[in-house]
PDB file of C-alpha atoms in Angstrom:
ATOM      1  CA  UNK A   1      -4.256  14.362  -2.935  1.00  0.00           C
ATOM      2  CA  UNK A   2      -4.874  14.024   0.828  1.00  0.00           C
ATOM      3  CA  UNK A   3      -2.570  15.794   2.749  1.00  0.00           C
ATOM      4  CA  UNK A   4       0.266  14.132   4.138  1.00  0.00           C
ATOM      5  CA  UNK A   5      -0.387  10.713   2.689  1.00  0.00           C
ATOM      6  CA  UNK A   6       0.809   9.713  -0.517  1.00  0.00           C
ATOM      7  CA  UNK A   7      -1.988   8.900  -2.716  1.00  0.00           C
ATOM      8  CA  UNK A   8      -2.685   7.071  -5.892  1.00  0.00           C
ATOM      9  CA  UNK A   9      -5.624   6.467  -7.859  1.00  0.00           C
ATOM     10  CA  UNK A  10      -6.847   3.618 -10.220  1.00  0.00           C
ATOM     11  CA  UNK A  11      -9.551   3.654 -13.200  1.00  0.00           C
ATOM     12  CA  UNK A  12     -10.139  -0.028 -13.617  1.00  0.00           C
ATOM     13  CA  UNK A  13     -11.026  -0.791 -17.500  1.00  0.00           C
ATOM     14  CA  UNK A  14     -14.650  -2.885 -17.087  1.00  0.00           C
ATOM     15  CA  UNK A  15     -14.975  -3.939 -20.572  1.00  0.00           C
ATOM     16  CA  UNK A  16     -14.739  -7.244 -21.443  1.00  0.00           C
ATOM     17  CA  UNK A  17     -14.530 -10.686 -19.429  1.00  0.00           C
ATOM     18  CA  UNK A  18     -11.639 -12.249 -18.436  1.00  0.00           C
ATOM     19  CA  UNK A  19      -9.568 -14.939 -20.928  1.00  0.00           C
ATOM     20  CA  UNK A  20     -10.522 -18.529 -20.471  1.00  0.00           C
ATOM     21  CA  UNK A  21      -8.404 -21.370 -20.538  1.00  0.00           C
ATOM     22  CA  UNK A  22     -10.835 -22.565 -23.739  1.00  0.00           C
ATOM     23  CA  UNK A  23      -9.663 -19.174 -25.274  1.00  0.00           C
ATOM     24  CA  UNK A  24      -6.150 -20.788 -24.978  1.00  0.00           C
ATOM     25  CA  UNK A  25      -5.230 -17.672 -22.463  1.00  0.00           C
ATOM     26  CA  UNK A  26      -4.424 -17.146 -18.841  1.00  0.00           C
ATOM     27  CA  UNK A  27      -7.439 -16.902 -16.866  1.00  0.00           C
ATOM     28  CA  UNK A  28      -7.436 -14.549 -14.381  1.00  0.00           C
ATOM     29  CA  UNK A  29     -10.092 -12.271 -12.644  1.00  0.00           C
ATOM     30  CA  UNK A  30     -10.520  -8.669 -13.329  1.00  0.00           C
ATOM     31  CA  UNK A  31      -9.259  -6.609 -10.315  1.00  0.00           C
ATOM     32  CA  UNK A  32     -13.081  -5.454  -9.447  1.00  0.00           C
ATOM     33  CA  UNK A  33     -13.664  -9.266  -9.075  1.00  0.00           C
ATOM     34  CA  UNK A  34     -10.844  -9.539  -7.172  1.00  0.00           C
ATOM     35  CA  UNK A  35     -11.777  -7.058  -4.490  1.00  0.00           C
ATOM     36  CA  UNK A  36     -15.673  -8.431  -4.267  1.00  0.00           C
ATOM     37  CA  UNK A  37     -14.415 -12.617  -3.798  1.00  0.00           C
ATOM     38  CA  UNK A  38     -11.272 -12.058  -1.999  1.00  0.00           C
ATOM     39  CA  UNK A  39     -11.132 -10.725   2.162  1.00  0.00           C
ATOM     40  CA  UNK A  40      -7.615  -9.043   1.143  1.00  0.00           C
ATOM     41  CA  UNK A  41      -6.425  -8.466  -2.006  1.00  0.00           C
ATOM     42  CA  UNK A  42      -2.615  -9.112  -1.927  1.00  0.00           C
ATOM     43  CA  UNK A  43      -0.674  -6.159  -4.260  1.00  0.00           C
ATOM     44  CA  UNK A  44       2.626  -5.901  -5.642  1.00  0.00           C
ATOM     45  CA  UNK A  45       3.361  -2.017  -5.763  1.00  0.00           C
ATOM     46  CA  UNK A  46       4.057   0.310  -9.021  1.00  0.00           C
ATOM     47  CA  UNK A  47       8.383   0.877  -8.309  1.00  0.00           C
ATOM     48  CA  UNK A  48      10.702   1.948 -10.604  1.00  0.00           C
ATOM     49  CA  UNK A  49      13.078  -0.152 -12.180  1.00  0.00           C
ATOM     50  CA  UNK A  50      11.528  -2.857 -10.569  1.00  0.00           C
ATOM     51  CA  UNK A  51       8.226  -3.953 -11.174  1.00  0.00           C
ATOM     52  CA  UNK A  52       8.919  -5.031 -14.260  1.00  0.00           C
ATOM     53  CA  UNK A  53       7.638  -8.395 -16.191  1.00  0.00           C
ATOM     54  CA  UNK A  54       9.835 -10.311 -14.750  1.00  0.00           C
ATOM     55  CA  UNK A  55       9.818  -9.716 -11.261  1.00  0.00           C
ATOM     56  CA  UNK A  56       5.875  -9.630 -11.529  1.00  0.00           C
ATOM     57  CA  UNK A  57       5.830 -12.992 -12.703  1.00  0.00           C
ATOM     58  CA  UNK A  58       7.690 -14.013 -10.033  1.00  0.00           C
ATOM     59  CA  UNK A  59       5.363 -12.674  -7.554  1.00  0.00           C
ATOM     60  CA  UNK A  60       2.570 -14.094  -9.020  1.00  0.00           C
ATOM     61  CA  UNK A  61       3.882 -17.671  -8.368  1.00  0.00           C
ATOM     62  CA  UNK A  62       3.401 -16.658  -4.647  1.00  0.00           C
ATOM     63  CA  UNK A  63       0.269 -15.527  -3.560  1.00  0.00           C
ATOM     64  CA  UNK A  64      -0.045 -11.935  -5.291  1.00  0.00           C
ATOM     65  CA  UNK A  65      -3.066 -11.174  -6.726  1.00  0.00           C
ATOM     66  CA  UNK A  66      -2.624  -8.029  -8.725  1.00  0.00           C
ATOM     67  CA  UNK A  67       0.772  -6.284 -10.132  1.00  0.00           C
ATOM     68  CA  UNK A  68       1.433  -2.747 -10.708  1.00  0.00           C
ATOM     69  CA  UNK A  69       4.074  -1.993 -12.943  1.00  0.00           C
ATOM     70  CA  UNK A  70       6.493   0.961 -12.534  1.00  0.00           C
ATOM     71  CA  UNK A  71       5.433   4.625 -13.174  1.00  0.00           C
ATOM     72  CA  UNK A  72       5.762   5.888 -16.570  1.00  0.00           C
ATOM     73  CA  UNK A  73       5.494   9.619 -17.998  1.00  0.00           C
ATOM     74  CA  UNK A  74       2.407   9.680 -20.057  1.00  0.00           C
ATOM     75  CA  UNK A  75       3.607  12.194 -22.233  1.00  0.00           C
ATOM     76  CA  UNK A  76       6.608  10.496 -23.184  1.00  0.00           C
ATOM     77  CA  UNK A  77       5.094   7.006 -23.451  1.00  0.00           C
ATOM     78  CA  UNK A  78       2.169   8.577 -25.496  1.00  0.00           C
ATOM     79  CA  UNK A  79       4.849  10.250 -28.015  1.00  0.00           C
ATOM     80  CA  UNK A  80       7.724   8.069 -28.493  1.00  0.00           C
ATOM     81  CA  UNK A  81       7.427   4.488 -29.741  1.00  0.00           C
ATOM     82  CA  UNK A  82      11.053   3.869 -28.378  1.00  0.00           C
ATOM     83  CA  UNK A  83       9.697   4.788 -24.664  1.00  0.00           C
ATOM     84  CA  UNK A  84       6.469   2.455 -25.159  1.00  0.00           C
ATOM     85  CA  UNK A  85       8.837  -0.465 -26.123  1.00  0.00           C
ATOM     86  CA  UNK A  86      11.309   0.468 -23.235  1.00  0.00           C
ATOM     87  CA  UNK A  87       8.730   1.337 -20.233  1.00  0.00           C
ATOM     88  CA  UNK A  88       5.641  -1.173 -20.934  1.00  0.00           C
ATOM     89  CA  UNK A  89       6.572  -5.001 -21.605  1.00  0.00           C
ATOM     90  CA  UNK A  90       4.025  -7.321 -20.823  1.00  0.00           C
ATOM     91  CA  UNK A  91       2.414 -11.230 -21.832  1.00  0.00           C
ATOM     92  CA  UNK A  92      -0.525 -13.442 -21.905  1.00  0.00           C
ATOM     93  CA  UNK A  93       0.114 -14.285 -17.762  1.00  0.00           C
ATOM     94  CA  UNK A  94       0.437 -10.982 -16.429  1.00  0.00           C
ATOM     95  CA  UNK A  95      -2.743 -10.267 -15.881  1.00  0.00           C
ATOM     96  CA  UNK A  96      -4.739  -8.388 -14.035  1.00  0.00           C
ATOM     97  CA  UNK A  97      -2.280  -6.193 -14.186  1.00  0.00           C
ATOM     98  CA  UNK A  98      -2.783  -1.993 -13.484  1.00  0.00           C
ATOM     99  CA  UNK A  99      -0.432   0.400 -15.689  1.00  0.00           C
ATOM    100  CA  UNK A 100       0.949   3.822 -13.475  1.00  0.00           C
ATOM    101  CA  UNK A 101       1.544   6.755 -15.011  1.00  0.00           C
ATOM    102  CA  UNK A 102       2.570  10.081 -14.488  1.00  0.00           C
ATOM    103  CA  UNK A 103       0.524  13.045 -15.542  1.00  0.00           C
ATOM    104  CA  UNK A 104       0.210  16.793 -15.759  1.00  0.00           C
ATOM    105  CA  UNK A 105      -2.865  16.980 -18.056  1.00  0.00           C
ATOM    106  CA  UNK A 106      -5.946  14.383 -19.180  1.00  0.00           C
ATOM    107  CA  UNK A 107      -5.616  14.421 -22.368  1.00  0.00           C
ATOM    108  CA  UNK A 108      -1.971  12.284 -22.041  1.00  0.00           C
ATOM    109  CA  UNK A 109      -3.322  10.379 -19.310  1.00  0.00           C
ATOM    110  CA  UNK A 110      -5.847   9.418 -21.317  1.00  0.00           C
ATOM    111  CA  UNK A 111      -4.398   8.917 -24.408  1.00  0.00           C
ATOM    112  CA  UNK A 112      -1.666   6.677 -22.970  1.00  0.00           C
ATOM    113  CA  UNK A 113      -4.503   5.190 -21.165  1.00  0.00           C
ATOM    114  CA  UNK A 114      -6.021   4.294 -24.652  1.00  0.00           C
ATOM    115  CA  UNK A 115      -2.827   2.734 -25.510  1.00  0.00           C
ATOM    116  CA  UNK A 116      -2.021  -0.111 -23.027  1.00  0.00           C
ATOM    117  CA  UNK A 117      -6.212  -0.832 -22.782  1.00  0.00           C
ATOM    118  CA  UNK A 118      -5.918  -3.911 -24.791  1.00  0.00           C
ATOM    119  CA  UNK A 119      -3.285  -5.389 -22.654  1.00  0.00           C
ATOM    120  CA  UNK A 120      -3.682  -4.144 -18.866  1.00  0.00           C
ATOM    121  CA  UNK A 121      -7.265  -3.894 -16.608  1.00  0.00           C
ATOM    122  CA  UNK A 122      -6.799  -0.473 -15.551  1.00  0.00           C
ATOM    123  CA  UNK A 123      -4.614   2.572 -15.209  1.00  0.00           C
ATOM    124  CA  UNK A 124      -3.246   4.062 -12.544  1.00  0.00           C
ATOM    125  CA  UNK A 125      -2.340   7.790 -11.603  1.00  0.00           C
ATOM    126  CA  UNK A 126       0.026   8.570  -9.034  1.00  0.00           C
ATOM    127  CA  UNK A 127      -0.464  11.669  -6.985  1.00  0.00           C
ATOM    128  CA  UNK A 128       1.959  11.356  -4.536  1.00  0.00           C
ATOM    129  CA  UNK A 129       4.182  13.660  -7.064  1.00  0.00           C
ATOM    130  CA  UNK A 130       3.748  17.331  -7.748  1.00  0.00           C
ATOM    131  CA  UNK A 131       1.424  17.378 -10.711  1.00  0.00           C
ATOM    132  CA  UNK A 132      -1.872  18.844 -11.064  1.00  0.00           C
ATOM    133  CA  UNK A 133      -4.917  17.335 -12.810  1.00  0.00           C
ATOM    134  CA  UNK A 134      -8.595  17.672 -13.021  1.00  0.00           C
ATOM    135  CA  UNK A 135     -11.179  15.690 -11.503  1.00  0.00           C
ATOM    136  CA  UNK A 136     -11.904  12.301 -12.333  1.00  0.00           C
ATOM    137  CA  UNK A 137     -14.234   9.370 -11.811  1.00  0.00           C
ATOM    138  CA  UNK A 138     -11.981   6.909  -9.252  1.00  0.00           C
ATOM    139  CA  UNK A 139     -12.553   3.322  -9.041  1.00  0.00           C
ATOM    140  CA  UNK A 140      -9.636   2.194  -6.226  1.00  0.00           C
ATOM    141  CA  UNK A 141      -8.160   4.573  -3.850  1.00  0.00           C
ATOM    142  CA  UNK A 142      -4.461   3.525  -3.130  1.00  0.00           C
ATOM    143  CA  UNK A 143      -3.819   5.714   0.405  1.00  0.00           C
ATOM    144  CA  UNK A 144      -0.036   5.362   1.973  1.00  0.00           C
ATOM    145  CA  UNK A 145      -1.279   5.248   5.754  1.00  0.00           C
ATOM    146  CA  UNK A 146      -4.515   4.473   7.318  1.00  0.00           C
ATOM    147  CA  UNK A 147      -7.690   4.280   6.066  1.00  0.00           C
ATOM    148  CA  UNK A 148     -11.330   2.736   6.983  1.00  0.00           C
ATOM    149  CA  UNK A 149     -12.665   1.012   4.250  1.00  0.00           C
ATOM    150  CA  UNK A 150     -16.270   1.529   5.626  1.00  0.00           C
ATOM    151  CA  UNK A 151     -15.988   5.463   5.372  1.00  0.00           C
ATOM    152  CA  UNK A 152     -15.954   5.290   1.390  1.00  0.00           C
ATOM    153  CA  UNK A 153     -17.754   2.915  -1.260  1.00  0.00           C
ATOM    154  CA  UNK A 154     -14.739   2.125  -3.559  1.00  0.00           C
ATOM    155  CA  UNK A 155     -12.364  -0.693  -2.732  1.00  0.00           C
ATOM    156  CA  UNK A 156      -9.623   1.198  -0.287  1.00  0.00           C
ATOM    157  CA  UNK A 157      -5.719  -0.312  -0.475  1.00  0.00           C
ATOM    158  CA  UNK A 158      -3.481   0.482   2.089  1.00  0.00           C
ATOM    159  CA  UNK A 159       0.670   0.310   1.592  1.00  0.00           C
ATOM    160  CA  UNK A 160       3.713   1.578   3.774  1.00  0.00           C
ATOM    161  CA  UNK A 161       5.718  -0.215   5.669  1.00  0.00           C
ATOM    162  CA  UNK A 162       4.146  -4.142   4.705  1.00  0.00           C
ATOM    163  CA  UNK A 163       7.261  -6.616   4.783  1.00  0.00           C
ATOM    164  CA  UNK A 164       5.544  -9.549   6.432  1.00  0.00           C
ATOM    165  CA  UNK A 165       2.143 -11.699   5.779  1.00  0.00           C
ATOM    166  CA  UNK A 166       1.534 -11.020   9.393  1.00  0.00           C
ATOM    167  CA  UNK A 167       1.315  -7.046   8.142  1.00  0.00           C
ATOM    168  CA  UNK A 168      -1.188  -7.890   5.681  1.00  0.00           C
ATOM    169  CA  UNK A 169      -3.602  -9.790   7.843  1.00  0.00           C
ATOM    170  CA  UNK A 170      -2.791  -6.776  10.904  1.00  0.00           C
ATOM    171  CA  UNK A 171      -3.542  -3.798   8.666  1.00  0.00           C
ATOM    172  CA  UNK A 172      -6.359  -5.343   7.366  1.00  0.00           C
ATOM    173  CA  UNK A 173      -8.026  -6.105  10.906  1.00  0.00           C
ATOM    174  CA  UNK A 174      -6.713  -2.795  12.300  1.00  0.00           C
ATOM    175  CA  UNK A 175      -8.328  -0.752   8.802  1.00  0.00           C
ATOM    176  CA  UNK A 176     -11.103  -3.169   6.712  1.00  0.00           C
ATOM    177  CA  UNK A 177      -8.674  -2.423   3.663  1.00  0.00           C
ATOM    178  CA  UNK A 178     -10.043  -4.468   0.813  1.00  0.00           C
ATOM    179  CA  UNK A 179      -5.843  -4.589  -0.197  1.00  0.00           C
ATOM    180  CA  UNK A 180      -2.732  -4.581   0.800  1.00  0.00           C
ATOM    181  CA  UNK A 181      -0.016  -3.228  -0.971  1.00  0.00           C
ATOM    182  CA  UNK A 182       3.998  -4.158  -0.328  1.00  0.00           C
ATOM    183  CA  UNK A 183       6.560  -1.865  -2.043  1.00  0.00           C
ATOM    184  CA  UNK A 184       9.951  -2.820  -0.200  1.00  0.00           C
ATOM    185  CA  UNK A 185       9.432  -5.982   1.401  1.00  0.00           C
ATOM    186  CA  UNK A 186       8.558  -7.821  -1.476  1.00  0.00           C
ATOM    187  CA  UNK A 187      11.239  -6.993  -3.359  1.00  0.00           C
ATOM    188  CA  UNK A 188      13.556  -8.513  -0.180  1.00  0.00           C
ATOM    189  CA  UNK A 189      11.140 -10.861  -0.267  1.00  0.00           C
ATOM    190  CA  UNK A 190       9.008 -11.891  -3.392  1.00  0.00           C
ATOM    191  CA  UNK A 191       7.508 -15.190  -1.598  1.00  0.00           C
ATOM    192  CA  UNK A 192       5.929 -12.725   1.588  1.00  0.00           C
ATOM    193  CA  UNK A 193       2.269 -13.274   0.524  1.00  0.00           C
ATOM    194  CA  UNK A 194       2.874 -16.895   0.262  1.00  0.00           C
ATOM    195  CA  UNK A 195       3.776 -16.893   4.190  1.00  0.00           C
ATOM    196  CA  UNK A 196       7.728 -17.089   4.072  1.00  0.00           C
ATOM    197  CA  UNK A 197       9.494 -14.623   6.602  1.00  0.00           C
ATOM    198  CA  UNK A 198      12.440 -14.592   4.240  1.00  0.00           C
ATOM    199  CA  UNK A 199      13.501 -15.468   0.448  1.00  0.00           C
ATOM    200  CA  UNK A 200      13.371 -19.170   0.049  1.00  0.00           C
ATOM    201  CA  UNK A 201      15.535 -20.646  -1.749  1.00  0.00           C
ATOM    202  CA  UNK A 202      13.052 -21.945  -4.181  1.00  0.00           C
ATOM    203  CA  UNK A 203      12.005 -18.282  -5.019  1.00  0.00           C
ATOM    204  CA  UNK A 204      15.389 -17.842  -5.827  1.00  0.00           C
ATOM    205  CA  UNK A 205      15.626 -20.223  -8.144  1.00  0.00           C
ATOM    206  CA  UNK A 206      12.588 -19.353  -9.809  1.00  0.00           C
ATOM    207  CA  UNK A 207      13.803 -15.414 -10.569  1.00  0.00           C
ATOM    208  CA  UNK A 208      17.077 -17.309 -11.936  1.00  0.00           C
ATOM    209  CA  UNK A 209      14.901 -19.133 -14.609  1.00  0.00           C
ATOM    210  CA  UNK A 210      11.935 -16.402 -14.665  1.00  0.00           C
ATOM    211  CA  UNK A 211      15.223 -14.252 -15.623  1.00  0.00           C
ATOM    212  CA  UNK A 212      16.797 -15.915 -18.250  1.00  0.00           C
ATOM    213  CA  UNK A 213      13.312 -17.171 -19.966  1.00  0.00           C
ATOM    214  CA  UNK A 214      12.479 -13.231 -20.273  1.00  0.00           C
ATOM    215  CA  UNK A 215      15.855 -11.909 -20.896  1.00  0.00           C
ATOM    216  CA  UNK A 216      16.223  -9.811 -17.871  1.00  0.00           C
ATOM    217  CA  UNK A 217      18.810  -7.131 -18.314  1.00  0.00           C
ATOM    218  CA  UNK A 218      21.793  -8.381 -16.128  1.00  0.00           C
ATOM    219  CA  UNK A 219      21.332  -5.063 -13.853  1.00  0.00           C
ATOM    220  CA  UNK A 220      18.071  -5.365 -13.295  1.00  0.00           C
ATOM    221  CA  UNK A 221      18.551  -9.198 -12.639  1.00  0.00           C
ATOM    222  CA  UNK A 222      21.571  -8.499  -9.732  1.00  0.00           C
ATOM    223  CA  UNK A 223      19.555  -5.661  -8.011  1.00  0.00           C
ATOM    224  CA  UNK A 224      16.772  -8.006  -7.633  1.00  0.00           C
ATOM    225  CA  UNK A 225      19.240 -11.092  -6.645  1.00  0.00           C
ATOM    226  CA  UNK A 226      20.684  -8.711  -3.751  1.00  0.00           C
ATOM    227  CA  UNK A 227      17.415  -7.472  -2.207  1.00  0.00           C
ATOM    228  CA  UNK A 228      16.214 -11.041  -1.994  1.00  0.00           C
ATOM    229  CA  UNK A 229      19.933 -12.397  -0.632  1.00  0.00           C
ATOM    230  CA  UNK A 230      20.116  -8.988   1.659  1.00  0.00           C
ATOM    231  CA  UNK A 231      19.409 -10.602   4.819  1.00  0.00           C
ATOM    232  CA  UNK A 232      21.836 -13.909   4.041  1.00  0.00           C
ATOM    233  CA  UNK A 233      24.979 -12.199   2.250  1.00  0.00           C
ATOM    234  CA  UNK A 234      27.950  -9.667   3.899  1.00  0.00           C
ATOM    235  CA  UNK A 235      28.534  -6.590   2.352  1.00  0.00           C
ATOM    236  CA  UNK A 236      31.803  -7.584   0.606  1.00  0.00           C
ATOM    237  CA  UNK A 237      29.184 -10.928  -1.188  1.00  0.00           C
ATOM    238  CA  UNK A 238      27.074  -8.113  -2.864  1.00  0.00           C
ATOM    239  CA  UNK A 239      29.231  -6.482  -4.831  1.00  0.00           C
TER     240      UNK A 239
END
């Protein structure tokens, strides 16, 4: 990793076109297609506990373009059926959609990699931990500060500190970025790549029934319900 910047990298899975609607599928664009069409690619960060199905699907109805889900421990996942079914939950619209995992050696990486193929389009490694692995071929370089897009030729995202649509569009003049990433303010507020400075009430709604139609752990569903409500509700309303 570079030093003093959390980094991640991604291995995007090129085989295979997307689904058509003919198909009877989702369509959607591969993330490689994303980054050559689109001037930013909008991102919805790998965070655990919370990047689940259901609040990806809720981003998706507002302007994000590709969803992470959280970090998962690739030895675990690769041994345990009990941790696949518990860490990795996905469906015919979340797509494109980039797995994270944690690694200390390729041979998990790439056997959990092997795993969730058929139903993500790409994997992601996350080196902002202490783990140590061996060189690989990297397809998106995920850097947690500033980068120049121009200084490397693989699509460059940039994340830290983007709670605002305004951020987007000013770290991609200030960088060439060909994404943005938002971690924390799109979980206070899911609708921020559709242009709202705060929650709307419509968004609201929408994790209510997004919730109940995926049968969203009441935890989960609360800690989501208070980031989103955090700049509208006292103290004493989110408990």
């Amino acid at each position: 990793c570079l030093s003093r910047i959390a980094c991640r990298v991604s291995f995007i899975m090129a085989d295979g076109d997307e689904e058509s609607e003919e198909d009877g599928e989702v369509s959607f664009k591969k993330p490689l297609e994303l980054f050559e069409q689109k001037k930013i690619v909008r991102i919805c960060a790998p965070m655990v506990r919370y990047s689940k199905l259901p609040f990806r699907t809720l981003v998706r109805r507002y302007g994000c373009d590709l969803a992470y889900t959280p970090m998962i421990v690739s030895d675990s996942f690769v041994k345990s059926v009990k941790a696949r079914d518990m860490e990795f939950t996905t469906n015919a619209g979340d797509r494109p959609l980039i797995v994270q995992f944690a690694a200390n050696n390729a041979k998990d990486f790439a056997d959990a990699a092997e795993i969730v193929a058929p139903f993500s389009d790409g994997v992601d490694l996350n080196c902002g931990c202490p783990q140590r692995m061996k060189s690989l071929e990297v397809w998106v370089l995920s850097l947690g500060g500033i980068a120049i897009q121009e200084s490397v030729l693989i699509p460059v995202v940039a994340n830290g500190d983007i709670k605002t649509e305004s951020d987007v569009i000013n770290v991609h003049e200030k960088t060439g970025v060909g994404g943005v990433m938002a971690a924390r303010g799109i979980l206070n507020n899911p609708a921020m790549f559709a242009g709202y400075q705060s929650t709307p009430l419509q968004c609201v709604t929408d994790w209510v029934d997004v919730a109940l139609s995926l049968g969203t752990p009441f935890t989960n569903f609360h800690h989501h319900l208070i980031y989103m409500l955090e700049k509208v509700t006292t103290k004493a309303g989110k408990n």
